[in-house]
Short mmCIF file of C-alpha atoms in Angstrom, two decimals:
data_model
loop_
_atom_site.label_atom_id
_atom_site.label_comp_id
_atom_site.label_asym_id
_atom_site.label_seq_id
_atom_site.Cartn_x
_atom_site.Cartn_y
_atom_site.Cartn_z
CA MET A 744 -40.82 217.27 -33.23
CA LYS A 745 -40.87 214.18 -30.72
CA LYS A 746 -40.81 211.93 -33.90
CA ILE A 747 -37.87 213.24 -35.03
CA LEU A 748 -36.09 213.00 -31.95
CA LEU A 749 -37.10 209.79 -31.80
CA LEU A 750 -35.71 209.04 -35.04
CA LEU A 751 -32.38 210.70 -34.28
CA CYS A 752 -32.37 208.54 -31.01
CA LEU A 753 -32.74 205.37 -33.51
CA LEU A 754 -29.82 206.78 -35.71
CA ALA A 755 -27.86 207.16 -32.65
CA GLY A 756 -28.29 203.69 -31.46
CA PHE A 757 -26.21 202.67 -34.69
CA ILE A 758 -23.57 204.60 -33.80
CA VAL A 759 -22.47 202.49 -30.75
CA PRO A 760 -21.82 198.93 -32.40
CA ILE A 761 -20.53 200.46 -35.22
CA SER A 762 -17.71 202.03 -33.70
CA ALA A 763 -17.28 198.97 -31.98
CA GLN A 764 -16.20 197.55 -35.30
CA GLU A 765 -14.24 200.05 -36.44
CA GLU A 766 -11.60 199.61 -33.42
CA GLU A 767 -8.86 197.86 -35.58
CA PRO A 768 -6.35 196.60 -34.47
CA GLU A 769 -2.62 197.51 -35.68
CA THR A 770 -2.06 196.17 -39.25
CA THR A 771 1.48 195.81 -40.33
CA PRO A 772 1.89 197.50 -44.05
CA THR A 773 3.58 194.75 -45.32
CA SER A 774 1.05 193.77 -47.81
CA LEU A 775 2.23 193.25 -51.50
CA PRO A 776 0.48 195.60 -54.36
CA PRO A 777 -2.34 193.94 -55.87
CA ILE A 778 -1.33 191.57 -58.89
CA PRO A 779 -3.17 192.80 -62.03
CA TYR A 780 -5.36 190.39 -63.36
CA PHE A 781 -7.19 189.70 -66.79
CA VAL A 782 -10.97 188.95 -66.51
CA ALA A 783 -12.83 187.43 -69.20
CA GLU A 784 -15.47 189.15 -69.74
CA ASN A 785 -17.92 186.68 -70.58
CA SER A 786 -20.13 186.63 -67.31
CA ALA A 787 -21.13 182.91 -67.63
CA ARG A 788 -17.69 181.97 -68.47
CA LYS A 789 -15.31 183.85 -66.00
CA PHE A 790 -11.74 183.45 -65.30
CA ASN A 791 -9.34 185.35 -64.16
CA VAL A 792 -4.99 185.14 -65.00
CA PRO A 793 -2.56 187.13 -63.37
CA LEU A 794 -0.66 189.19 -65.71
CA PRO A 795 3.24 188.47 -64.30
CA PHE A 796 5.63 190.77 -63.67
CA ASP A 797 7.44 191.94 -66.62
CA TRP A 798 5.05 190.74 -69.43
CA GLU A 799 2.60 192.58 -71.29
CA ASN A 800 -1.47 192.19 -71.88
CA ALA A 801 -1.55 192.01 -75.71
CA SER A 802 -5.00 190.65 -75.24
CA THR A 803 -7.24 191.99 -78.10
CA ASP A 804 -10.48 189.58 -77.41
CA PRO A 805 -12.39 190.20 -73.98
CA ASN A 806 -12.75 186.78 -73.63
CA ILE A 807 -8.90 185.37 -74.27
CA ALA A 808 -6.27 186.49 -72.32
CA HIS A 809 -3.07 187.36 -74.27
CA PHE A 810 0.01 187.89 -72.62
CA THR A 811 3.65 188.36 -74.12
CA HIS A 812 7.20 189.01 -73.05
CA PRO A 813 9.04 192.02 -74.33
CA ASP A 814 12.23 189.82 -74.89
CA GLY A 815 10.79 186.92 -76.52
CA LEU A 816 10.57 184.70 -73.48
CA GLY A 817 7.07 183.55 -75.01
CA ASP A 818 3.71 183.61 -74.53
CA ILE A 819 0.72 182.99 -72.25
CA TYR A 820 -2.97 182.17 -73.11
CA ALA A 821 -6.06 181.46 -71.30
CA LEU A 822 -9.71 180.91 -72.91
CA SER A 823 -12.81 178.94 -71.92
CA VAL A 824 -13.58 176.00 -74.63
CA ASP A 825 -17.00 174.24 -74.34
CA VAL A 826 -15.63 170.76 -74.66
CA SER A 827 -16.22 168.40 -71.71
CA ASP A 828 -12.97 165.98 -72.29
CA PRO A 829 -9.57 168.41 -71.07
CA LEU A 830 -7.15 166.92 -74.00
CA SER A 831 -9.77 167.60 -76.71
CA ALA A 832 -10.19 171.18 -75.11
CA VAL A 833 -6.32 172.55 -74.79
CA GLN A 834 -6.22 171.05 -78.43
CA ASN A 835 -9.59 173.25 -79.31
CA ALA A 836 -7.64 175.82 -77.45
CA ILE A 837 -4.15 175.83 -78.76
CA ARG A 838 -5.16 175.84 -82.40
CA GLN A 839 -8.15 178.36 -81.80
CA VAL A 840 -5.08 180.70 -80.73
CA LEU A 841 -2.28 179.55 -82.97
CA GLY A 842 -3.80 178.65 -85.80
CA ASP A 843 -5.75 174.86 -87.60
CA ASP A 844 -3.14 174.20 -89.03
CA VAL A 845 -0.49 173.63 -85.89
CA THR A 846 0.78 170.10 -85.56
CA LEU A 847 0.75 169.04 -81.92
CA THR A 848 2.52 166.19 -80.73
CA SER A 849 2.14 165.05 -76.92
CA ARG A 850 4.80 164.84 -74.69
CA TYR A 851 2.20 163.88 -71.40
CA SER A 852 -0.68 164.32 -69.34
CA GLY A 853 -1.98 163.82 -66.37
CA GLN A 854 -4.05 165.22 -63.30
CA PHE A 855 -3.11 166.82 -59.89
CA GLN A 856 -4.97 168.80 -56.81
CA LEU A 857 -4.63 172.24 -56.42
CA ASP A 858 -6.83 174.26 -53.87
CA GLY A 859 -9.33 171.47 -53.78
CA ASN A 860 -9.40 171.46 -57.84
CA ASP A 861 -8.99 168.96 -60.02
CA TRP A 862 -6.41 170.34 -62.78
CA GLY A 863 -5.53 168.72 -66.18
CA LYS A 864 -1.76 168.97 -67.00
CA PHE A 865 0.00 168.92 -70.34
CA ALA A 866 2.80 169.44 -72.32
CA PHE A 867 3.08 169.49 -76.46
CA VAL A 868 5.72 170.09 -78.95
CA ALA A 869 4.23 172.34 -81.24
CA ASP A 870 5.67 173.70 -84.59
CA SER A 871 5.88 176.89 -82.86
CA GLY A 872 8.01 175.62 -80.13
CA ALA A 873 6.99 173.88 -76.37
CA ILE A 874 3.25 173.97 -74.70
CA THR A 875 2.66 173.70 -71.40
CA ALA A 876 -1.10 173.94 -70.35
CA PHE A 877 -3.01 173.54 -67.48
CA THR A 878 -6.82 173.04 -67.43
CA GLN A 879 -9.63 173.37 -65.07
CA THR A 880 -13.47 171.94 -65.66
CA ARG A 881 -16.57 173.32 -64.45
CA ASN A 882 -19.71 173.82 -65.44
CA GLU A 883 -19.87 171.89 -68.50
CA ALA A 884 -16.53 173.91 -69.99
CA VAL A 885 -12.98 173.39 -69.79
CA TYR A 886 -10.58 176.62 -68.88
CA VAL A 887 -7.42 176.32 -70.53
CA VAL A 888 -4.30 178.28 -69.53
CA PHE A 889 -1.18 177.56 -71.60
CA TYR A 890 2.38 178.98 -72.19
CA ASP A 891 4.01 178.56 -75.50
CA TYR A 892 7.67 178.27 -75.33
CA PRO A 893 8.82 179.88 -78.45
CA LYS A 894 12.31 178.14 -79.21
CA THR A 895 12.23 174.72 -81.01
CA ASP A 896 15.88 173.81 -80.52
CA HIS A 897 15.15 172.59 -76.57
CA GLU A 898 12.37 172.25 -74.47
CA PHE A 899 11.20 174.32 -71.86
CA TYR A 900 8.00 173.01 -69.58
CA PHE A 901 6.18 174.09 -66.45
CA MET A 902 5.03 170.85 -64.34
CA ALA A 903 3.06 170.36 -61.39
CA GLN A 904 2.85 167.38 -59.13
CA ASN A 905 1.10 166.18 -56.08
CA VAL A 906 3.31 165.22 -53.22
CA VAL A 907 2.14 162.55 -49.98
CA GLN A 908 2.76 164.81 -47.16
CA THR A 909 4.44 162.48 -45.66
CA GLU A 910 6.78 161.51 -48.90
CA GLU A 911 9.96 163.39 -49.71
CA PRO A 912 8.98 165.88 -52.80
CA GLN A 913 12.18 164.25 -54.24
CA ALA A 914 10.24 161.24 -55.32
CA ALA A 915 7.41 163.53 -57.01
CA VAL A 916 9.73 165.32 -58.91
CA LEU A 917 11.27 162.00 -60.32
CA ILE A 918 7.79 160.88 -61.25
CA ALA A 919 7.41 164.47 -62.85
CA LEU A 920 10.35 164.78 -64.91
CA LYS A 921 10.48 160.62 -65.63
CA SER A 922 7.37 161.55 -67.55
CA LEU A 923 8.86 163.60 -70.13
CA TYR A 924 12.18 161.91 -70.19
CA PRO A 925 11.84 158.35 -69.24
CA GLU A 926 15.98 157.75 -69.65
CA LEU A 927 16.84 160.02 -66.93
CA PRO A 928 18.92 158.67 -64.09
CA ASP A 929 17.19 158.05 -60.49
CA ALA A 930 19.55 160.75 -58.90
CA PRO A 931 20.87 164.04 -59.86
CA GLN A 932 23.99 164.85 -60.95
CA SER A 933 24.02 167.89 -59.25
CA GLU A 934 22.10 170.04 -56.62
CA ALA A 935 21.62 173.43 -55.59
CA THR A 936 19.70 175.61 -53.19
CA VAL A 937 18.40 179.19 -55.36
CA THR A 938 16.96 181.92 -53.10
CA LEU A 939 14.30 183.37 -54.63
CA SER A 940 12.09 186.08 -53.00
CA ASN A 941 9.25 183.72 -52.55
CA GLY A 942 11.73 181.10 -50.65
CA ASP A 943 14.24 178.10 -51.27
CA TRP A 944 13.71 176.27 -54.65
CA THR A 945 16.19 173.38 -55.56
CA ARG A 946 17.64 173.54 -58.59
CA GLN A 947 19.05 170.33 -60.15
CA MET A 948 21.01 168.83 -63.38
CA TYR A 949 20.59 165.46 -64.66
CA GLU A 950 22.40 163.70 -67.31
CA THR A 951 21.35 162.02 -69.81
CA ASP A 952 22.47 160.82 -73.70
CA ALA A 953 21.44 163.21 -75.29
CA SER A 954 21.32 167.22 -73.74
CA PRO A 955 21.22 167.66 -70.34
CA VAL A 956 18.14 167.84 -68.13
CA VAL A 957 17.86 170.89 -65.72
CA ALA A 958 15.03 171.32 -63.28
CA LEU A 959 13.81 174.12 -61.01
CA TRP A 960 11.48 173.34 -58.21
CA GLN A 961 9.69 174.19 -54.83
CA ARG A 962 7.36 172.31 -52.65
CA ARG A 963 4.32 174.14 -51.40
CA GLY A 964 1.94 172.10 -49.28
CA ALA A 965 0.72 169.09 -51.29
CA VAL A 966 2.42 170.62 -54.92
CA VAL A 967 5.70 170.54 -56.09
CA TYR A 968 6.15 173.31 -58.80
CA ILE A 969 8.82 172.50 -61.15
CA ALA A 970 10.17 174.21 -64.58
CA VAL A 971 12.12 172.03 -66.11
CA GLU A 972 14.33 172.42 -69.57
CA ASN A 973 16.28 170.32 -71.89
CA GLY A 974 19.50 172.54 -72.29
CA ASP A 975 22.52 173.76 -70.10
CA GLY A 976 19.75 175.71 -67.75
CA THR A 977 19.82 179.07 -68.82
CA VAL A 978 16.11 179.27 -69.63
CA VAL A 979 15.49 177.53 -66.14
CA ASP A 980 17.89 180.48 -64.22
CA GLY A 981 16.26 183.16 -66.20
CA VAL A 982 12.65 182.22 -65.92
CA ASN A 983 10.38 184.51 -64.08
CA LYS A 984 9.18 182.97 -61.15
CA ALA A 985 5.98 185.25 -61.73
CA LEU A 986 5.04 182.42 -64.68
CA PHE A 987 4.00 180.07 -61.49
CA THR A 988 1.66 182.66 -60.43
CA SER A 989 0.38 183.15 -63.82
CA LEU A 990 -0.04 179.93 -64.64
CA PHE A 991 -0.98 178.48 -60.92
CA GLY A 992 -2.72 181.50 -60.05
CA PHE A 993 -5.16 180.68 -62.54
CA PHE A 994 -8.62 180.55 -61.40
CA VAL A 995 -12.50 180.34 -62.71
CA THR A 996 -14.95 182.50 -61.13
CA PRO A 997 -17.59 180.35 -59.77
CA GLN A 998 -21.04 180.21 -61.16
CA ASN A 999 -23.85 180.38 -58.03
CA LEU A 1000 -26.39 182.53 -59.58
CA ASP A 1001 -29.14 179.98 -58.59
CA TYR A 1002 -28.30 180.78 -55.04
CA LEU A 1003 -28.50 184.83 -55.87
CA TRP A 1004 -31.89 183.92 -56.68
CA LEU A 1005 -32.74 181.83 -53.80
CA GLY A 1006 -31.38 184.58 -51.70
CA LEU A 1007 -33.50 187.30 -53.23
CA ALA A 1008 -36.69 185.06 -53.20
CA VAL A 1009 -36.07 184.65 -49.25
CA THR A 1010 -35.13 188.29 -48.60
CA PHE A 1011 -38.12 189.68 -50.77
CA GLY A 1012 -40.38 186.85 -49.54
CA ILE A 1013 -39.92 186.97 -45.99
CA ALA A 1014 -40.62 191.15 -46.69
CA LEU A 1015 -43.53 190.21 -48.53
CA ILE A 1016 -44.56 188.00 -46.05
CA PHE A 1017 -44.95 190.49 -43.45
CA VAL A 1018 -46.32 192.93 -45.49
CA ILE A 1019 -49.18 190.44 -46.15
CA SER A 1020 -49.36 189.27 -42.29
CA LEU A 1021 -50.36 193.14 -42.00
CA PHE A 1022 -52.68 193.57 -44.63
CA ALA A 1023 -54.10 190.35 -43.27
CA ARG A 1024 -54.71 191.69 -39.75
CA HIS A 1025 -55.64 194.73 -41.00
CA ARG A 1026 -58.79 193.06 -42.43
CA SER A 1027 -59.40 190.77 -39.71
CA LEU A 1028 -59.69 194.13 -37.18
CA THR A 1029 -62.09 195.06 -40.22
CA ARG A 1030 -64.00 192.32 -39.54
CA ASP A 1031 -64.08 192.70 -36.11
CA GLU A 1032 -64.97 196.27 -36.22
CA ALA A 1033 -67.99 195.16 -38.20
CA LEU A 1034 -68.81 192.84 -35.58
CA VAL A 1035 -68.35 195.14 -32.72
CA ARG A 1036 -70.34 197.67 -34.54
CA GLU A 1037 -73.34 195.10 -35.24
CA LEU A 1038 -73.26 194.08 -31.21
CA MET A 1039 -73.27 197.77 -30.24
CA LYS A 1040 -76.48 198.33 -32.76
CA MET B 500 -61.07 197.51 -19.67
CA SER B 501 -60.16 198.68 -16.41
CA ALA B 502 -56.67 197.95 -17.61
CA ILE B 503 -56.66 199.94 -20.51
CA GLN B 504 -57.86 202.66 -18.86
CA SER B 505 -55.64 202.66 -16.00
CA MET B 506 -52.51 203.29 -18.79
CA ASN B 507 -52.96 206.71 -19.48
CA MET B 508 -54.35 205.23 -23.08
CA PRO B 509 -55.98 208.06 -25.14
CA ILE B 510 -59.94 206.95 -25.15
CA THR B 511 -60.97 207.62 -28.48
CA THR B 512 -62.95 205.16 -30.83
CA GLU B 513 -61.86 206.73 -33.86
CA ILE B 514 -59.95 204.54 -36.24
CA PRO B 515 -56.60 206.52 -37.45
CA THR B 516 -56.33 206.75 -40.93
CA ALA B 517 -52.69 206.70 -42.07
CA PRO B 518 -50.81 210.49 -42.79
CA ASN B 519 -49.90 211.33 -46.21
CA ARG B 520 -46.17 211.55 -44.69
CA LEU B 521 -46.66 207.96 -44.34
CA TRP B 522 -47.79 207.24 -47.80
CA ILE B 523 -45.18 209.50 -48.85
CA LEU B 524 -42.28 207.33 -46.91
CA THR B 525 -43.95 204.36 -48.46
CA ILE B 526 -43.65 205.32 -51.92
CA ALA B 527 -40.44 206.37 -51.25
CA THR B 528 -39.40 203.41 -49.69
CA VAL B 529 -40.54 200.93 -52.67
CA ILE B 530 -38.92 203.03 -55.22
CA PHE B 531 -35.77 202.99 -53.23
CA THR B 532 -35.89 199.44 -52.86
CA ALA B 533 -36.30 199.47 -56.18
CA LEU B 534 -33.73 201.15 -56.93
CA GLY B 535 -31.19 199.50 -54.51
CA PHE B 536 -31.96 195.93 -56.23
CA VAL B 537 -30.81 197.51 -59.43
CA PHE B 538 -27.56 198.57 -57.86
CA ALA B 539 -26.66 195.64 -56.49
CA MET B 540 -27.60 193.66 -59.63
CA PHE B 541 -26.48 196.23 -62.12
CA VAL B 542 -24.09 198.30 -60.79
CA ALA B 543 -21.66 196.36 -58.91
CA LYS B 544 -19.55 193.95 -60.72
CA THR B 545 -19.38 189.98 -60.32
CA ASP B 546 -17.07 189.27 -57.41
CA VAL B 547 -14.08 187.28 -59.24
CA ASN B 548 -13.54 184.99 -56.40
CA GLN B 549 -17.05 184.54 -55.02
CA GLY B 550 -19.20 184.90 -58.12
CA ASP B 551 -22.59 186.09 -58.58
CA ILE B 552 -23.59 184.71 -54.91
CA GLN B 553 -21.51 187.79 -53.28
CA ARG B 554 -24.00 189.96 -54.74
CA ILE B 555 -26.60 188.89 -51.44
CA PHE B 556 -24.52 190.62 -49.24
CA TYR B 557 -26.01 193.92 -50.21
CA PHE B 558 -29.14 192.51 -48.58
CA HIS B 559 -27.43 190.25 -46.01
CA MET B 560 -25.83 192.94 -44.08
CA PRO B 561 -27.90 195.81 -43.92
CA SER B 562 -30.70 193.72 -43.37
CA PHE B 563 -28.84 192.95 -39.54
CA PHE B 564 -28.85 196.73 -39.48
CA GLY B 565 -32.73 197.03 -40.25
CA ALA B 566 -33.33 194.27 -37.42
CA LEU B 567 -30.86 196.38 -35.31
CA PHE B 568 -32.66 199.53 -35.79
CA GLY B 569 -36.06 197.76 -34.98
CA PHE B 570 -34.61 196.08 -32.11
CA VAL B 571 -33.55 199.44 -30.82
CA ALA B 572 -36.97 201.06 -31.20
CA THR B 573 -37.53 198.09 -28.86
CA VAL B 574 -35.61 199.55 -26.48
CA ILE B 575 -36.57 202.88 -26.77
CA GLY B 576 -40.21 202.07 -26.66
CA GLY B 577 -39.46 199.87 -23.31
CA ILE B 578 -37.88 202.22 -21.49
CA ASN B 579 -40.36 205.11 -22.39
CA PHE B 580 -43.09 202.62 -21.41
CA LEU B 581 -41.72 201.95 -17.99
CA ARG B 582 -41.32 205.45 -17.52
CA THR B 583 -44.76 207.11 -18.53
CA ARG B 584 -46.42 204.02 -18.66
CA GLN B 585 -48.31 205.15 -22.07
CA THR B 586 -49.10 202.15 -24.50
CA ARG B 587 -48.28 203.64 -27.64
CA TRP B 588 -44.23 203.19 -26.76
CA ASP B 589 -44.97 199.46 -25.89
CA ASN B 590 -46.81 199.71 -29.32
CA LEU B 591 -43.14 201.16 -30.74
CA ALA B 592 -41.79 197.89 -28.25
CA LEU B 593 -43.81 195.44 -30.28
CA ALA B 594 -43.49 197.11 -33.78
CA GLY B 595 -39.80 197.05 -33.31
CA VAL B 596 -39.51 193.47 -32.56
CA GLU B 597 -41.75 192.19 -35.43
CA VAL B 598 -39.57 194.24 -37.76
CA GLY B 599 -36.58 193.14 -36.46
CA LEU B 600 -37.19 189.88 -36.20
CA ALA B 601 -38.49 189.62 -39.78
CA LEU B 602 -35.34 191.91 -41.03
CA ALA B 603 -33.31 189.27 -38.76
CA LEU B 604 -34.60 186.01 -40.45
CA ILE B 605 -33.44 187.74 -43.54
CA ASN B 606 -30.08 188.47 -42.23
CA LEU B 607 -29.70 184.65 -41.04
CA ALA B 608 -31.34 182.97 -44.21
CA THR B 609 -29.58 185.12 -46.94
CA GLY B 610 -26.24 184.49 -44.75
CA SER B 611 -26.72 180.36 -44.89
CA ILE B 612 -27.20 180.36 -48.78
CA TRP B 613 -24.45 182.49 -49.07
CA ALA B 614 -22.37 180.16 -46.92
CA ARG B 615 -23.50 177.20 -49.42
CA PRO B 616 -21.30 178.01 -52.04
CA ILE B 617 -18.55 179.84 -50.35
CA TRP B 618 -17.99 177.52 -47.28
CA ASN B 619 -19.79 174.35 -48.88
CA THR B 620 -22.11 174.34 -46.01
CA TRP B 621 -25.50 175.53 -45.41
CA TRP B 622 -24.73 176.25 -41.54
CA THR B 623 -21.71 176.03 -38.70
CA TRP B 624 -21.73 176.57 -35.39
CA ASP B 625 -19.35 179.63 -35.84
CA ALA B 626 -19.61 182.41 -33.01
CA ARG B 627 -21.43 184.72 -35.25
CA LEU B 628 -23.91 182.68 -36.72
CA THR B 629 -24.54 180.92 -33.10
CA SER B 630 -25.19 184.33 -31.62
CA ALA B 631 -27.43 185.59 -34.65
CA ALA B 632 -29.57 182.70 -34.19
CA ILE B 633 -29.68 183.01 -29.95
CA MET B 634 -30.66 186.85 -31.21
CA CYS B 635 -33.59 185.69 -33.52
CA LEU B 636 -34.74 183.00 -31.21
CA THR B 637 -34.77 185.39 -27.89
CA TYR B 638 -36.94 187.98 -30.22
CA ALA B 639 -39.18 185.46 -31.09
CA ALA B 640 -39.72 184.09 -27.71
CA TYR B 641 -40.36 187.74 -26.66
CA LEU B 642 -43.47 187.43 -29.14
CA MET B 643 -44.23 184.01 -27.86
CA LEU B 644 -44.03 184.93 -24.09
CA ARG B 645 -45.99 188.33 -24.89
CA GLY B 646 -48.74 186.37 -26.39
CA GLY B 647 -48.86 184.10 -23.19
CA ILE B 648 -49.50 186.78 -20.72
CA GLU B 649 -53.42 187.92 -20.40
CA ASN B 650 -53.03 190.74 -18.69
CA PRO B 651 -52.24 194.13 -20.57
CA GLU B 652 -50.33 195.55 -17.95
CA LYS B 653 -48.24 192.73 -17.01
CA ARG B 654 -47.55 191.74 -20.65
CA ARG B 655 -46.56 195.19 -21.27
CA MET B 656 -44.49 195.26 -18.32
CA PHE B 657 -42.69 192.01 -18.70
CA ALA B 658 -42.27 192.67 -22.93
CA SER B 659 -40.87 196.11 -22.19
CA VAL B 660 -37.96 194.83 -19.26
CA TYR B 661 -37.50 191.78 -21.95
CA GLY B 662 -37.37 193.91 -24.49
CA ILE B 663 -34.54 196.30 -23.43
CA VAL B 664 -32.51 192.71 -21.88
CA ALA B 665 -32.68 191.15 -25.41
CA ILE B 666 -30.48 193.56 -27.36
CA THR B 667 -27.58 192.55 -25.43
CA THR B 668 -28.21 189.29 -28.03
CA ALA B 669 -27.82 191.72 -31.04
CA ILE B 670 -25.18 194.03 -29.51
CA LEU B 671 -22.93 190.61 -29.04
CA THR B 672 -23.72 189.21 -32.70
CA LEU B 673 -22.24 192.73 -34.14
CA VAL B 674 -19.30 192.60 -32.25
CA ILE B 675 -18.70 188.77 -31.39
CA ILE B 676 -16.19 188.52 -34.05
CA ARG B 677 -13.60 190.97 -32.38
CA ILE B 678 -13.99 189.15 -29.32
CA VAL B 679 -13.73 185.69 -30.50
CA PRO B 680 -10.77 185.21 -32.85
CA SER B 681 -11.60 181.52 -34.04
CA SER B 682 -14.28 183.11 -36.02
CA ILE B 683 -15.00 182.53 -39.71
CA HIS B 684 -17.13 185.11 -40.38
CA PRO B 685 -15.26 187.90 -42.30
CA ALA B 686 -15.74 191.35 -41.44
CA VAL B 687 -17.17 194.26 -43.34
CA ILE B 688 -15.75 197.46 -41.42
CA GLY B 689 -12.44 196.73 -40.35
CA PRO B 690 -9.91 193.50 -40.72
CA SER B 691 -11.20 190.22 -41.02
CA PRO B 692 -10.39 187.62 -38.38
CA GLN B 693 -7.45 185.44 -39.17
CA ASN B 694 -9.80 182.70 -39.97
CA ALA B 695 -12.09 184.32 -41.64
CA GLU B 696 -13.56 183.18 -45.23
CA GLY B 697 -15.37 184.48 -48.03
CA ALA B 698 -13.81 188.27 -47.50
CA PHE B 699 -13.98 190.58 -50.29
CA GLU B 700 -12.10 193.83 -51.46
CA PHE B 701 -14.38 196.84 -50.62
CA SER B 702 -13.93 198.55 -53.67
CA GLN B 703 -15.70 201.58 -54.84
CA ASN B 704 -18.36 199.89 -56.82
CA VAL B 705 -19.49 197.77 -54.05
CA ALA B 706 -19.50 200.80 -51.51
CA MET B 707 -21.56 202.31 -54.44
CA ALA B 708 -24.32 199.30 -54.19
CA LEU B 709 -24.12 199.00 -49.90
CA GLY B 710 -24.34 202.48 -49.36
CA PRO B 711 -27.38 202.63 -50.82
CA ASN B 712 -28.59 199.46 -49.24
CA PHE B 713 -27.93 200.29 -46.49
CA ILE B 714 -29.67 203.53 -46.20
CA ILE B 715 -32.72 201.34 -47.44
CA TRP B 716 -32.91 198.06 -45.82
CA GLY B 717 -31.33 199.24 -42.39
CA VAL B 718 -33.33 202.30 -42.33
CA LEU B 719 -36.30 202.87 -44.72
CA ILE B 720 -38.05 199.49 -45.10
CA PRO B 721 -37.73 198.98 -41.17
CA LEU B 722 -39.03 202.58 -40.15
CA THR B 723 -41.80 202.27 -42.80
CA LEU B 724 -42.66 198.77 -41.63
CA ILE B 725 -42.52 199.82 -37.97
CA TRP B 726 -44.59 203.22 -38.29
CA TRP B 727 -47.61 200.62 -40.18
CA ARG B 728 -47.44 198.27 -37.45
CA ILE B 729 -47.69 200.74 -34.80
CA ARG B 730 -50.52 202.22 -36.66
CA LEU B 731 -52.01 198.43 -36.79
CA GLN B 732 -51.11 198.02 -33.32
CA ASN B 733 -53.19 201.49 -32.44
CA ARG B 734 -56.13 200.09 -34.19
CA VAL B 735 -56.06 196.72 -32.27
CA ASP B 736 -56.15 199.21 -29.15
CA VAL B 737 -58.81 200.81 -30.49
CA VAL B 738 -61.35 197.75 -31.49
CA ASN B 739 -60.60 196.06 -28.51
CA LEU B 740 -61.85 199.27 -26.47
CA ARG B 741 -64.61 199.25 -28.72
CA LYS B 742 -65.54 195.67 -27.93
CA ALA B 743 -64.99 195.96 -24.41
CA GLU B 744 -67.63 199.13 -24.64
CA ALA B 745 -69.87 196.47 -26.74
CA LEU B 746 -69.75 193.93 -23.66
CA SER B 747 -70.07 196.46 -21.14
CA GLU B 748 -73.13 197.72 -22.20
#
């Protein structure tokens, strides 16, 4: 009975500190509903892509994300490729999804940094339309997410460009746009501010000898995000900003299984050492006891 | 000899054998520990943000509560020893510290291993980490100081008081992320501090893996080990008594 009471006292000892933790400060119920993610099933090559609002998950392969827009705004794909070179990986990924016979003409390629990770950025003109691709290289694999814009009469791309903290974002926007359209003038013909639910965006129109170029951009931290179209801007104006979430919210689950094994080894190792020490002390006592018996004799 | 006799110690030279209840508890603990491992490794899904290392949490957090279990046992042992002067309470206090310290070391080491891939460092002088380290050092000092006192009665008195006071370091470690808002250590129950890094969603499968491991590492393992450690200490007392008897003859 006393032992049971003792056990109850020990368990009661938890109540005070646990209740101290449960004192939650007031929280405002303003958190957004969770974004649905496609999560690749391959545990060694696990990646995650947010499904944009109004888009449908048309994935059939558990390791290839495929989102499609019901109004034909395009398709988003994400997959991992076991090729170390990002450009080759993007081309492999596009051909794996769209078919080996697809013709790809590179429009630009480059790198940028986002959340401490190195990203690759690519644009292609394909038979099916304009393709924007982003890559992350991790653990000898390249993770590719690409957006396939289906119309072939004009181009529509997403871009990202690092901007120095002290620099005006306009300079970075111009660098990005000129990598696609070198003939672009240094100043836009018109500029307006567009307010979307995630803040103010800048809409600029540049006149060129061919068709006009319309860019919609926003700076967030050290990155400026751009949607660009060589047309009258109807696609840019109608673009679902959630697409940015999908393309740049794409992330790779880190592979750190080695650290888990280390942690388990330490956990069970310390427990085992303690048990072994009990055994060792028990044996030592047994020897002492035998010695005492000898002395007693 | 006189010191031992003066403490109402049961004068018996019988070597106690482990009761069936202890063996049943031990076997159950081993089986449940294996089951808890299976829950953590196979039932819980991989955290998409943190990867597999997040699974260490199923041992990291329960082992802290296991340590707390041991340290609370030390407080109970210490208070009752001061009240009754019965050595069995001191044995409980000692067992609580040894088991608690082992589990606290598991907690500290697994936290450091988790931090390496998530925080990109093995160690940072964050409030929670620092208080956990102080807690470990405080209880390690208990064992060292206890071992340094020759007189058994003084040793037990000192250890009782020390063990009661030392629980403040464990309580401080538990609540410090609520007191110090700059802590980067995420909270498990309730909202994390605003600077917390490495928190994760407390989903159903997390709860399914955490619940059993909380009982296993927080209650079953410390209870079993404390019980065995008490029995060992009882045996130490008996052997010491026999030694004293042999020497007196």
